[in-house]
Amino acid sequence: MGILDVEIVKLYIRMCQDGWEQGWHERNGGNLTYRMKAEEVDACRPFFRTPGEWVQMGVTGENLAGEYFLTTGSGKYFRNVQPDPTHSIGIVEINDKGDAWRIVWGLENGARPTSEFPSHFMNHSVRVAATDGACRVIYHAHPANLIAMTYVLPLTARDFTRALWKSATECPVVFPGGVGVVPWMVPGGADIALATSELMKQYDAAVWAHHGLFCSGPDFDTTFGLMHTIEKAAQIWILAQSAGQGKILQTIRDDELRAIATEFGVQLNEDFLD
Ligand code: 2HA
Ligand code: ZN
C-alpha cells in the first residue's frame, strides 16, 4: 500500500488522464487542484515527507488556512501524470495565515505547484465561501472550440452564456447560472487570479479569452462534467456556425430555455434571457 493506492489520489490521477485524452492539455497546458477532506489527508499523511519551505503566494485566502491541496506541477504535462505521478503532481499544505504553501508530498526533484496556483487558490477561497464549503475542485483546461469562440463573439457573460445554452438542450440544466468571461490577461499572476475570482463569486465557470476555461465543483465528476458540457456545446456552436456560414435557421428560443428550467427545477440567470 502506497499513496498511489489511496482512493482520492487515484481519482485525481484519473481526472488528469481523462483531460489529456480529451485533447485539452497540449504540452504543459492546464492545471487541476483539489482541496482535500480531513480523512483524505489522514490517509495520505503516512507518506508525507519532511515539509519544504513556506513559499508566499502573493494572494491571501484566510478561509483556506491549514488546508491541503492536491495540485499539478508547474511546467508539468497532464500526459505524464498517470505514468509519472511523483514528478507531475503533489500535495501542498497552506499556512495559518492563508498566504503561503509548502510541499508535503510529490513534485519531486524541485518541482513547484502549477503556475496558476494563485488563481486556483483565490477561486477556491471564493467558491468555498459561495458554496458553504462544498466546492473542492478547480480545473483549468485549454479546450479548442471554446477558445475559438472567444475570437468571434463579444467577450461578455451574456453573449457566451446565451450561445452555449442554445447549443445543447442540457446546458441550461448543467450551468443555470451561466458562465463568466475574463478578457485577455497575462496568465499566472495575481491580477488574473483576482479578476477570475471576482467572477467566480457568481459563476462556477469562467472563460479566459484566447486561453481556456476555469471550472469549479464539489467533486471530480461534476467539475469534469462541467468542462466537458461547455466544450461540447462550444463544439456544436462552432460546427453550426461553420456549416451555416454564420446563418442560423433555428435555435432554442428563450421561452423554451425557461420551459427546460421549470421542468428540471433550476433557476436560470434572468439577466441572460430576453
Ligand atoms: O500551465 O495552462 O495557464 C499552463 C497553463 C497556464
Ligand atoms: Zn492555461
PDB file of C-alpha atoms and ligand atoms in Angstrom:
ATOM      1  CA  MET A   1       0.000   0.000   0.000  1.00  0.00           C
ATOM      2  CA  GLY A   2       1.418   3.376  -1.076  1.00  0.00           C
ATOM      3  CA  ILE A   3      -0.065   6.841  -1.505  1.00  0.00           C
ATOM      4  CA  LEU A   4      -0.916   5.974  -5.117  1.00  0.00           C
ATOM      5  CA  ASP A   5      -3.344   3.354  -3.749  1.00  0.00           C
ATOM      6  CA  VAL A   6      -5.289   5.993  -1.759  1.00  0.00           C
ATOM      7  CA  GLU A   7      -8.691   6.383  -3.426  1.00  0.00           C
ATOM      8  CA  ILE A   8      -8.679  10.183  -3.740  1.00  0.00           C
ATOM      9  CA  VAL A   9      -5.195  10.173  -5.307  1.00  0.00           C
ATOM     10  CA  LYS A  10      -6.322   7.521  -7.809  1.00  0.00           C
ATOM     11  CA  LEU A  11      -9.405   9.577  -8.721  1.00  0.00           C
ATOM     12  CA  TYR A  12      -7.292  12.739  -9.121  1.00  0.00           C
ATOM     13  CA  ILE A  13      -4.877  10.947 -11.471  1.00  0.00           C
ATOM     14  CA  ARG A  14      -7.799   9.507 -13.446  1.00  0.00           C
ATOM     15  CA  MET A  15      -9.227  13.000 -13.989  1.00  0.00           C
ATOM     16  CA  CYS A  16      -5.851  14.236 -15.302  1.00  0.00           C
ATOM     17  CA  GLN A  17      -5.723  11.282 -17.707  1.00  0.00           C
ATOM     18  CA  ASP A  18      -9.334  11.929 -18.812  1.00  0.00           C
ATOM     19  CA  GLY A  19      -8.477  15.567 -19.602  1.00  0.00           C
ATOM     20  CA  TRP A  20      -5.392  14.511 -21.561  1.00  0.00           C
ATOM     21  CA  GLU A  21      -7.462  12.006 -23.570  1.00  0.00           C
ATOM     22  CA  GLN A  22      -9.966  14.767 -24.432  1.00  0.00           C
ATOM     23  CA  GLY A  23      -7.154  16.783 -26.051  1.00  0.00           C
ATOM     24  CA  TRP A  24      -7.486  19.691 -23.627  1.00  0.00           C
ATOM     25  CA  HIS A  25      -3.883  19.587 -22.340  1.00  0.00           C
ATOM     26  CA  GLU A  26      -1.267  20.109 -25.036  1.00  0.00           C
ATOM     27  CA  ARG A  27       2.265  20.228 -23.612  1.00  0.00           C
ATOM     28  CA  ASN A  28       2.002  21.702 -20.058  1.00  0.00           C
ATOM     29  CA  GLY A  29      -1.406  23.284 -20.687  1.00  0.00           C
ATOM     30  CA  GLY A  30      -3.994  23.291 -17.929  1.00  0.00           C
ATOM     31  CA  ASN A  31      -3.930  22.561 -14.211  1.00  0.00           C
ATOM     32  CA  LEU A  32      -6.030  20.842 -11.542  1.00  0.00           C
ATOM     33  CA  THR A  33      -6.285  21.435  -7.792  1.00  0.00           C
ATOM     34  CA  TYR A  34      -8.338  19.560  -5.202  1.00  0.00           C
ATOM     35  CA  ARG A  35      -8.988  20.672  -1.601  1.00  0.00           C
ATOM     36  CA  MET A  36      -8.639  17.506   0.435  1.00  0.00           C
ATOM     37  CA  LYS A  37     -11.025  16.314   3.153  1.00  0.00           C
ATOM     38  CA  ALA A  38      -9.520  15.740   6.627  1.00  0.00           C
ATOM     39  CA  GLU A  39      -9.867  11.954   6.310  1.00  0.00           C
ATOM     40  CA  GLU A  40      -8.146  12.034   2.908  1.00  0.00           C
ATOM     41  CA  VAL A  41      -5.240  13.983   4.395  1.00  0.00           C
ATOM     42  CA  ASP A  42      -5.053  11.380   7.191  1.00  0.00           C
ATOM     43  CA  ALA A  43      -4.946   8.555   4.629  1.00  0.00           C
ATOM     44  CA  CYS A  44      -2.033  10.261   2.825  1.00  0.00           C
ATOM     45  CA  ARG A  45      -0.139  11.538   5.879  1.00  0.00           C
ATOM     46  CA  PRO A  46       1.934   8.349   6.438  1.00  0.00           C
ATOM     47  CA  PHE A  47       3.520   9.024   3.023  1.00  0.00           C
ATOM     48  CA  PHE A  48       4.308  12.719   3.607  1.00  0.00           C
ATOM     49  CA  ARG A  49       7.964  13.775   3.702  1.00  0.00           C
ATOM     50  CA  THR A  50       9.588  16.461   5.863  1.00  0.00           C
ATOM     51  CA  PRO A  51       7.826  19.580   4.520  1.00  0.00           C
ATOM     52  CA  GLY A  52       9.668  22.028   2.257  1.00  0.00           C
ATOM     53  CA  GLU A  53       9.999  25.767   2.876  1.00  0.00           C
ATOM     54  CA  TRP A  54       6.936  28.024   3.057  1.00  0.00           C
ATOM     55  CA  VAL A  55       6.502  29.924  -0.223  1.00  0.00           C
ATOM     56  CA  GLN A  56       4.436  33.138  -0.326  1.00  0.00           C
ATOM     57  CA  MET A  57       1.647  33.178  -2.936  1.00  0.00           C
ATOM     58  CA  GLY A  58       1.052  36.921  -3.377  1.00  0.00           C
ATOM     59  CA  VAL A  59      -2.642  36.353  -2.620  1.00  0.00           C
ATOM     60  CA  THR A  60      -4.443  35.525   0.634  1.00  0.00           C
ATOM     61  CA  GLY A  61      -7.368  33.215   1.367  1.00  0.00           C
ATOM     62  CA  GLU A  62      -7.959  33.260   5.113  1.00  0.00           C
ATOM     63  CA  ASN A  63     -10.744  30.684   4.831  1.00  0.00           C
ATOM     64  CA  LEU A  64      -8.207  28.191   3.402  1.00  0.00           C
ATOM     65  CA  ALA A  65      -5.686  28.381   6.262  1.00  0.00           C
ATOM     66  CA  GLY A  66      -4.409  24.918   7.175  1.00  0.00           C
ATOM     67  CA  GLU A  67      -5.978  23.206   4.138  1.00  0.00           C
ATOM     68  CA  TYR A  68      -4.188  20.624   1.975  1.00  0.00           C
ATOM     69  CA  PHE A  69      -4.401  20.631  -1.839  1.00  0.00           C
ATOM     70  CA  LEU A  70      -3.558  18.083  -4.485  1.00  0.00           C
ATOM     71  CA  THR A  71      -2.055  20.067  -7.374  1.00  0.00           C
ATOM     72  CA  THR A  72      -0.484  19.564 -10.756  1.00  0.00           C
ATOM     73  CA  GLY A  73       3.087  20.855 -11.090  1.00  0.00           C
ATOM     74  CA  SER A  74       4.290  23.990 -12.847  1.00  0.00           C
ATOM     75  CA  GLY A  75       5.542  23.107 -16.344  1.00  0.00           C
ATOM     76  CA  LYS A  76       4.337  19.503 -15.923  1.00  0.00           C
ATOM     77  CA  TYR A  77       2.362  17.663 -18.578  1.00  0.00           C
ATOM     78  CA  PHE A  78      -1.078  16.114 -17.961  1.00  0.00           C
ATOM     79  CA  ARG A  79       0.096  13.405 -20.349  1.00  0.00           C
ATOM     80  CA  ASN A  80       2.709  12.357 -17.767  1.00  0.00           C
ATOM     81  CA  VAL A  81       0.537  12.396 -14.627  1.00  0.00           C
ATOM     82  CA  GLN A  82      -0.576   8.771 -14.836  1.00  0.00           C
ATOM     83  CA  PRO A  83       2.790   7.268 -15.889  1.00  0.00           C
ATOM     84  CA  ASP A  84       4.870   9.514 -13.580  1.00  0.00           C
ATOM     85  CA  PRO A  85       2.759  10.963 -10.749  1.00  0.00           C
ATOM     86  CA  THR A  86       5.507  11.693  -8.214  1.00  0.00           C
ATOM     87  CA  HIS A  87       7.207  14.219 -10.526  1.00  0.00           C
ATOM     88  CA  SER A  88       3.991  15.587 -12.087  1.00  0.00           C
ATOM     89  CA  ILE A  89       1.686  16.226  -9.120  1.00  0.00           C
ATOM     90  CA  GLY A  90       1.975  16.858  -5.388  1.00  0.00           C
ATOM     91  CA  ILE A  91       0.285  17.798  -2.142  1.00  0.00           C
ATOM     92  CA  VAL A  92       0.796  21.235  -0.567  1.00  0.00           C
ATOM     93  CA  GLU A  93      -0.188  22.464   2.880  1.00  0.00           C
ATOM     94  CA  ILE A  94      -1.394  26.061   3.378  1.00  0.00           C
ATOM     95  CA  ASN A  95      -0.055  28.066   6.355  1.00  0.00           C
ATOM     96  CA  ASP A  96      -2.177  29.502   9.165  1.00  0.00           C
ATOM     97  CA  LYS A  97      -2.385  32.954   7.516  1.00  0.00           C
ATOM     98  CA  GLY A  98      -3.646  31.504   4.222  1.00  0.00           C
ATOM     99  CA  ASP A  99      -0.904  33.198   2.188  1.00  0.00           C
ATOM    100  CA  ALA A 100       1.805  30.551   1.666  1.00  0.00           C
ATOM    101  CA  TRP A 101       2.194  26.870   0.669  1.00  0.00           C
ATOM    102  CA  ARG A 102       4.764  24.163   1.359  1.00  0.00           C
ATOM    103  CA  ILE A 103       5.149  20.794  -0.333  1.00  0.00           C
ATOM    104  CA  VAL A 104       4.488  17.681   1.777  1.00  0.00           C
ATOM    105  CA  TRP A 105       4.372  15.030  -0.957  1.00  0.00           C
ATOM    106  CA  GLY A 106       5.276  14.635  -4.654  1.00  0.00           C
ATOM    107  CA  LEU A 107       6.566  17.372  -7.012  1.00  0.00           C
ATOM    108  CA  GLU A 108       9.914  15.602  -6.729  1.00  0.00           C
ATOM    109  CA  ASN A 109      13.241  16.993  -7.969  1.00  0.00           C
ATOM    110  CA  GLY A 110      12.408  20.610  -7.131  1.00  0.00           C
ATOM    111  CA  ALA A 111       9.085  20.938  -8.961  1.00  0.00           C
ATOM    112  CA  ARG A 112       6.556  23.520  -7.773  1.00  0.00           C
ATOM    113  CA  PRO A 113       2.737  23.755  -7.812  1.00  0.00           C
ATOM    114  CA  THR A 114       1.091  24.955 -11.036  1.00  0.00           C
ATOM    115  CA  SER A 115       1.951  28.459 -12.250  1.00  0.00           C
ATOM    116  CA  GLU A 116      -1.776  29.162 -11.898  1.00  0.00           C
ATOM    117  CA  PHE A 117      -1.784  28.226  -8.193  1.00  0.00           C
ATOM    118  CA  PRO A 118      -2.644  31.838  -7.163  1.00  0.00           C
ATOM    119  CA  SER A 119      -5.695  31.738  -9.479  1.00  0.00           C
ATOM    120  CA  HIS A 120      -6.722  28.312  -8.238  1.00  0.00           C
ATOM    121  CA  PHE A 121      -6.238  29.354  -4.626  1.00  0.00           C
ATOM    122  CA  MET A 122      -8.292  32.567  -4.950  1.00  0.00           C
ATOM    123  CA  ASN A 123     -11.008  30.668  -6.806  1.00  0.00           C
ATOM    124  CA  HIS A 124     -11.115  28.018  -4.082  1.00  0.00           C
ATOM    125  CA  SER A 125     -11.394  30.762  -1.483  1.00  0.00           C
ATOM    126  CA  VAL A 126     -14.310  32.446  -3.256  1.00  0.00           C
ATOM    127  CA  ARG A 127     -16.101  29.189  -4.192  1.00  0.00           C
ATOM    128  CA  VAL A 128     -15.761  27.740  -0.664  1.00  0.00           C
ATOM    129  CA  ALA A 129     -17.480  30.886   0.619  1.00  0.00           C
ATOM    130  CA  ALA A 130     -20.124  30.856  -2.162  1.00  0.00           C
ATOM    131  CA  THR A 131     -20.999  27.166  -1.678  1.00  0.00           C
ATOM    132  CA  ASP A 132     -20.849  26.876   2.119  1.00  0.00           C
ATOM    133  CA  GLY A 133     -17.715  24.738   1.895  1.00  0.00           C
ATOM    134  CA  ALA A 134     -18.997  22.351  -0.800  1.00  0.00           C
ATOM    135  CA  CYS A 135     -16.560  23.382  -3.567  1.00  0.00           C
ATOM    136  CA  ARG A 136     -13.376  21.276  -3.650  1.00  0.00           C
ATOM    137  CA  VAL A 137     -12.186  21.236  -7.264  1.00  0.00           C
ATOM    138  CA  ILE A 138     -10.797  23.955  -9.547  1.00  0.00           C
ATOM    139  CA  TYR A 139      -9.940  22.803 -13.070  1.00  0.00           C
ATOM    140  CA  HIS A 140      -8.320  24.823 -15.857  1.00  0.00           C
ATOM    141  CA  ALA A 141      -8.044  23.448 -19.414  1.00  0.00           C
ATOM    142  CA  HIS A 142      -7.479  24.611 -22.999  1.00  0.00           C
ATOM    143  CA  PRO A 143     -10.485  23.219 -24.917  1.00  0.00           C
ATOM    144  CA  ALA A 144     -10.138  24.302 -28.550  1.00  0.00           C
ATOM    145  CA  ASN A 145     -13.724  25.040 -29.559  1.00  0.00           C
ATOM    146  CA  LEU A 146     -14.431  27.267 -26.586  1.00  0.00           C
ATOM    147  CA  ILE A 147     -11.187  29.160 -27.207  1.00  0.00           C
ATOM    148  CA  ALA A 148     -12.190  29.581 -30.874  1.00  0.00           C
ATOM    149  CA  MET A 149     -15.481  31.160 -29.751  1.00  0.00           C
ATOM    150  CA  THR A 150     -13.527  33.907 -27.956  1.00  0.00           C
ATOM    151  CA  TYR A 151     -12.368  35.232 -31.363  1.00  0.00           C
ATOM    152  CA  VAL A 152     -15.818  35.669 -32.855  1.00  0.00           C
ATOM    153  CA  LEU A 153     -18.245  36.503 -30.019  1.00  0.00           C
ATOM    154  CA  PRO A 154     -18.295  39.657 -27.872  1.00  0.00           C
ATOM    155  CA  LEU A 155     -16.457  38.904 -24.602  1.00  0.00           C
ATOM    156  CA  THR A 156     -19.459  39.191 -22.305  1.00  0.00           C
ATOM    157  CA  ALA A 157     -21.042  36.694 -19.921  1.00  0.00           C
ATOM    158  CA  ARG A 158     -24.388  37.307 -21.644  1.00  0.00           C
ATOM    159  CA  ASP A 159     -23.131  36.527 -25.161  1.00  0.00           C
ATOM    160  CA  PHE A 160     -21.262  33.378 -24.112  1.00  0.00           C
ATOM    161  CA  THR A 161     -23.971  32.075 -21.808  1.00  0.00           C
ATOM    162  CA  ARG A 162     -26.726  32.509 -24.415  1.00  0.00           C
ATOM    163  CA  ALA A 163     -24.640  30.937 -27.190  1.00  0.00           C
ATOM    164  CA  LEU A 164     -23.782  27.928 -25.012  1.00  0.00           C
ATOM    165  CA  TRP A 165     -27.274  27.453 -23.511  1.00  0.00           C
ATOM    166  CA  LYS A 166     -28.758  27.418 -27.019  1.00  0.00           C
ATOM    167  CA  SER A 167     -26.161  24.992 -28.397  1.00  0.00           C
ATOM    168  CA  ALA A 168     -27.340  21.939 -26.441  1.00  0.00           C
ATOM    169  CA  THR A 169     -30.553  21.327 -24.528  1.00  0.00           C
ATOM    170  CA  GLU A 170     -28.740  20.035 -21.405  1.00  0.00           C
ATOM    171  CA  CYS A 171     -26.715  23.229 -20.975  1.00  0.00           C
ATOM    172  CA  PRO A 172     -29.204  25.374 -19.032  1.00  0.00           C
ATOM    173  CA  VAL A 173     -29.638  22.461 -16.611  1.00  0.00           C
ATOM    174  CA  VAL A 174     -25.883  21.911 -16.153  1.00  0.00           C
ATOM    175  CA  PHE A 175     -24.950  25.603 -15.726  1.00  0.00           C
ATOM    176  CA  PRO A 176     -28.139  27.559 -14.980  1.00  0.00           C
ATOM    177  CA  GLY A 177     -26.110  30.456 -13.560  1.00  0.00           C
ATOM    178  CA  GLY A 178     -24.271  30.928 -16.867  1.00  0.00           C
ATOM    179  CA  VAL A 179     -20.542  31.461 -17.435  1.00  0.00           C
ATOM    180  CA  GLY A 180     -18.368  34.490 -16.718  1.00  0.00           C
ATOM    181  CA  VAL A 181     -15.844  35.878 -19.212  1.00  0.00           C
ATOM    182  CA  VAL A 182     -12.402  37.282 -18.350  1.00  0.00           C
ATOM    183  CA  PRO A 183     -10.873  39.488 -21.076  1.00  0.00           C
ATOM    184  CA  TRP A 184      -7.399  38.552 -22.310  1.00  0.00           C
ATOM    185  CA  MET A 185      -4.880  38.922 -19.476  1.00  0.00           C
ATOM    186  CA  VAL A 186      -1.334  37.757 -18.766  1.00  0.00           C
ATOM    187  CA  PRO A 187      -1.669  34.271 -17.201  1.00  0.00           C
ATOM    188  CA  GLY A 188      -0.049  33.091 -13.978  1.00  0.00           C
ATOM    189  CA  GLY A 189      -0.200  36.192 -11.805  1.00  0.00           C
ATOM    190  CA  ALA A 190      -2.237  37.843  -9.077  1.00  0.00           C
ATOM    191  CA  ASP A 191      -4.171  40.145 -11.486  1.00  0.00           C
ATOM    192  CA  ILE A 192      -5.819  37.341 -13.466  1.00  0.00           C
ATOM    193  CA  ALA A 193      -6.363  35.463 -10.182  1.00  0.00           C
ATOM    194  CA  LEU A 194      -8.303  38.401  -8.723  1.00  0.00           C
ATOM    195  CA  ALA A 195     -10.279  39.074 -11.936  1.00  0.00           C
ATOM    196  CA  THR A 196     -11.296  35.404 -12.184  1.00  0.00           C
ATOM    197  CA  SER A 197     -12.173  35.028  -8.519  1.00  0.00           C
ATOM    198  CA  GLU A 198     -14.345  38.162  -8.726  1.00  0.00           C
ATOM    199  CA  LEU A 199     -16.435  36.394 -11.420  1.00  0.00           C
ATOM    200  CA  MET A 200     -16.423  33.094  -9.516  1.00  0.00           C
ATOM    201  CA  LYS A 201     -18.371  34.772  -6.704  1.00  0.00           C
ATOM    202  CA  GLN A 202     -21.280  34.458  -9.132  1.00  0.00           C
ATOM    203  CA  TYR A 203     -20.375  31.744 -11.660  1.00  0.00           C
ATOM    204  CA  ASP A 204     -18.976  28.241 -11.317  1.00  0.00           C
ATOM    205  CA  ALA A 205     -17.184  28.570 -14.668  1.00  0.00           C
ATOM    206  CA  ALA A 206     -15.194  31.417 -16.219  1.00  0.00           C
ATOM    207  CA  VAL A 207     -13.899  31.692 -19.794  1.00  0.00           C
ATOM    208  CA  TRP A 208     -10.399  33.118 -20.271  1.00  0.00           C
ATOM    209  CA  ALA A 209     -10.385  34.887 -23.636  1.00  0.00           C
ATOM    210  CA  HIS A 210      -7.996  33.323 -26.196  1.00  0.00           C
ATOM    211  CA  HIS A 211      -6.752  30.942 -23.478  1.00  0.00           C
ATOM    212  CA  GLY A 212      -9.198  28.460 -21.932  1.00  0.00           C
ATOM    213  CA  LEU A 213     -11.734  27.770 -19.219  1.00  0.00           C
ATOM    214  CA  PHE A 214     -11.843  27.577 -15.408  1.00  0.00           C
ATOM    215  CA  CYS A 215     -14.442  25.281 -13.819  1.00  0.00           C
ATOM    216  CA  SER A 216     -15.263  24.595 -10.177  1.00  0.00           C
ATOM    217  CA  GLY A 217     -17.300  21.963  -8.406  1.00  0.00           C
ATOM    218  CA  PRO A 218     -17.765  19.765  -5.345  1.00  0.00           C
ATOM    219  CA  ASP A 219     -16.109  16.664  -6.850  1.00  0.00           C
ATOM    220  CA  PHE A 220     -14.197  15.415  -9.894  1.00  0.00           C
ATOM    221  CA  ASP A 221     -17.241  14.066 -11.787  1.00  0.00           C
ATOM    222  CA  THR A 222     -19.220  17.310 -11.530  1.00  0.00           C
ATOM    223  CA  THR A 223     -16.276  19.538 -12.401  1.00  0.00           C
ATOM    224  CA  PHE A 224     -15.031  17.416 -15.295  1.00  0.00           C
ATOM    225  CA  GLY A 225     -18.641  17.130 -16.471  1.00  0.00           C
ATOM    226  CA  LEU A 226     -18.999  20.917 -16.456  1.00  0.00           C
ATOM    227  CA  MET A 227     -15.832  21.380 -18.546  1.00  0.00           C
ATOM    228  CA  HIS A 228     -16.981  18.610 -20.895  1.00  0.00           C
ATOM    229  CA  THR A 229     -20.515  20.003 -21.298  1.00  0.00           C
ATOM    230  CA  ILE A 230     -19.306  23.552 -22.004  1.00  0.00           C
ATOM    231  CA  GLU A 231     -16.721  22.383 -24.537  1.00  0.00           C
ATOM    232  CA  LYS A 232     -19.229  20.063 -26.255  1.00  0.00           C
ATOM    233  CA  ALA A 233     -21.677  22.976 -26.562  1.00  0.00           C
ATOM    234  CA  ALA A 234     -18.862  25.155 -27.928  1.00  0.00           C
ATOM    235  CA  GLN A 235     -18.064  22.460 -30.494  1.00  0.00           C
ATOM    236  CA  ILE A 236     -21.705  22.354 -31.611  1.00  0.00           C
ATOM    237  CA  TRP A 237     -21.774  26.162 -31.825  1.00  0.00           C
ATOM    238  CA  ILE A 238     -18.625  26.203 -33.979  1.00  0.00           C
ATOM    239  CA  LEU A 239     -19.949  23.389 -36.199  1.00  0.00           C
ATOM    240  CA  ALA A 240     -23.312  25.101 -36.695  1.00  0.00           C
ATOM    241  CA  GLN A 241     -21.708  28.473 -37.399  1.00  0.00           C
ATOM    242  CA  SER A 242     -19.269  26.858 -39.842  1.00  0.00           C
ATOM    243  CA  ALA A 243     -21.837  24.689 -41.596  1.00  0.00           C
ATOM    244  CA  GLY A 244     -24.299  27.564 -41.897  1.00  0.00           C
ATOM    245  CA  GLN A 245     -21.571  30.097 -42.691  1.00  0.00           C
ATOM    246  CA  GLY A 246     -22.853  32.184 -39.808  1.00  0.00           C
ATOM    247  CA  LYS A 247     -26.505  31.807 -40.740  1.00  0.00           C
ATOM    248  CA  ILE A 248     -28.693  30.013 -38.166  1.00  0.00           C
ATOM    249  CA  LEU A 249     -32.155  28.910 -39.346  1.00  0.00           C
ATOM    250  CA  GLN A 250     -33.495  27.940 -35.922  1.00  0.00           C
ATOM    251  CA  THR A 251     -32.345  27.637 -32.334  1.00  0.00           C
ATOM    252  CA  ILE A 252     -33.716  27.083 -28.811  1.00  0.00           C
ATOM    253  CA  ARG A 253     -35.903  30.124 -28.043  1.00  0.00           C
ATOM    254  CA  ASP A 254     -35.827  31.970 -24.718  1.00  0.00           C
ATOM    255  CA  ASP A 255     -39.268  30.706 -23.681  1.00  0.00           C
ATOM    256  CA  GLU A 256     -38.016  27.181 -24.395  1.00  0.00           C
ATOM    257  CA  LEU A 257     -34.998  27.762 -22.134  1.00  0.00           C
ATOM    258  CA  ARG A 258     -37.457  28.839 -19.413  1.00  0.00           C
ATOM    259  CA  ALA A 259     -39.505  25.671 -20.026  1.00  0.00           C
ATOM    260  CA  ILE A 260     -36.397  23.495 -19.563  1.00  0.00           C
ATOM    261  CA  ALA A 261     -35.605  25.310 -16.308  1.00  0.00           C
ATOM    262  CA  THR A 262     -39.153  24.794 -14.995  1.00  0.00           C
ATOM    263  CA  GLU A 263     -39.166  21.108 -15.912  1.00  0.00           C
ATOM    264  CA  PHE A 264     -35.758  20.429 -14.328  1.00  0.00           C
ATOM    265  CA  GLY A 265     -36.263  22.692 -11.316  1.00  0.00           C
ATOM    266  CA  VAL A 266     -33.306  25.024 -11.922  1.00  0.00           C
ATOM    267  CA  GLN A 267     -33.207  28.830 -11.719  1.00  0.00           C
ATOM    268  CA  LEU A 268     -31.810  30.421 -14.873  1.00  0.00           C
ATOM    269  CA  ASN A 269     -29.991  33.732 -14.602  1.00  0.00           C
ATOM    270  CA  GLU A 270     -32.762  36.039 -15.914  1.00  0.00           C
ATOM    271  CA  ASP A 271     -30.209  38.709 -16.891  1.00  0.00           C
ATOM    272  CA  PHE A 272     -29.260  36.472 -19.801  1.00  0.00           C
ATOM    273  CA  LEU A 273     -32.801  35.936 -21.154  1.00  0.00           C
ATOM    274  CA  ASP A 274     -34.808  38.232 -23.426  1.00  0.00           C
TER     275      ASP A 274
HETATM  276  O1  2HA B   1       0.011  25.536 -17.001  1.00  0.00           O
HETATM  277  O2  2HA B   1      -2.384  26.443 -18.623  1.00  0.00           O
HETATM  278  O3  2HA B   1      -2.486  28.951 -17.837  1.00  0.00           O
HETATM  279  C1  2HA B   1      -0.121  26.136 -18.199  1.00  0.00           C
HETATM  280  C2  2HA B   1      -1.346  26.936 -18.249  1.00  0.00           C
HETATM  281  C3  2HA B   1      -1.264  28.318 -17.797  1.00  0.00           C
HETATM  282 ZN    ZN B   2      -3.799  27.853 -19.338  1.00  0.00          ZN
END
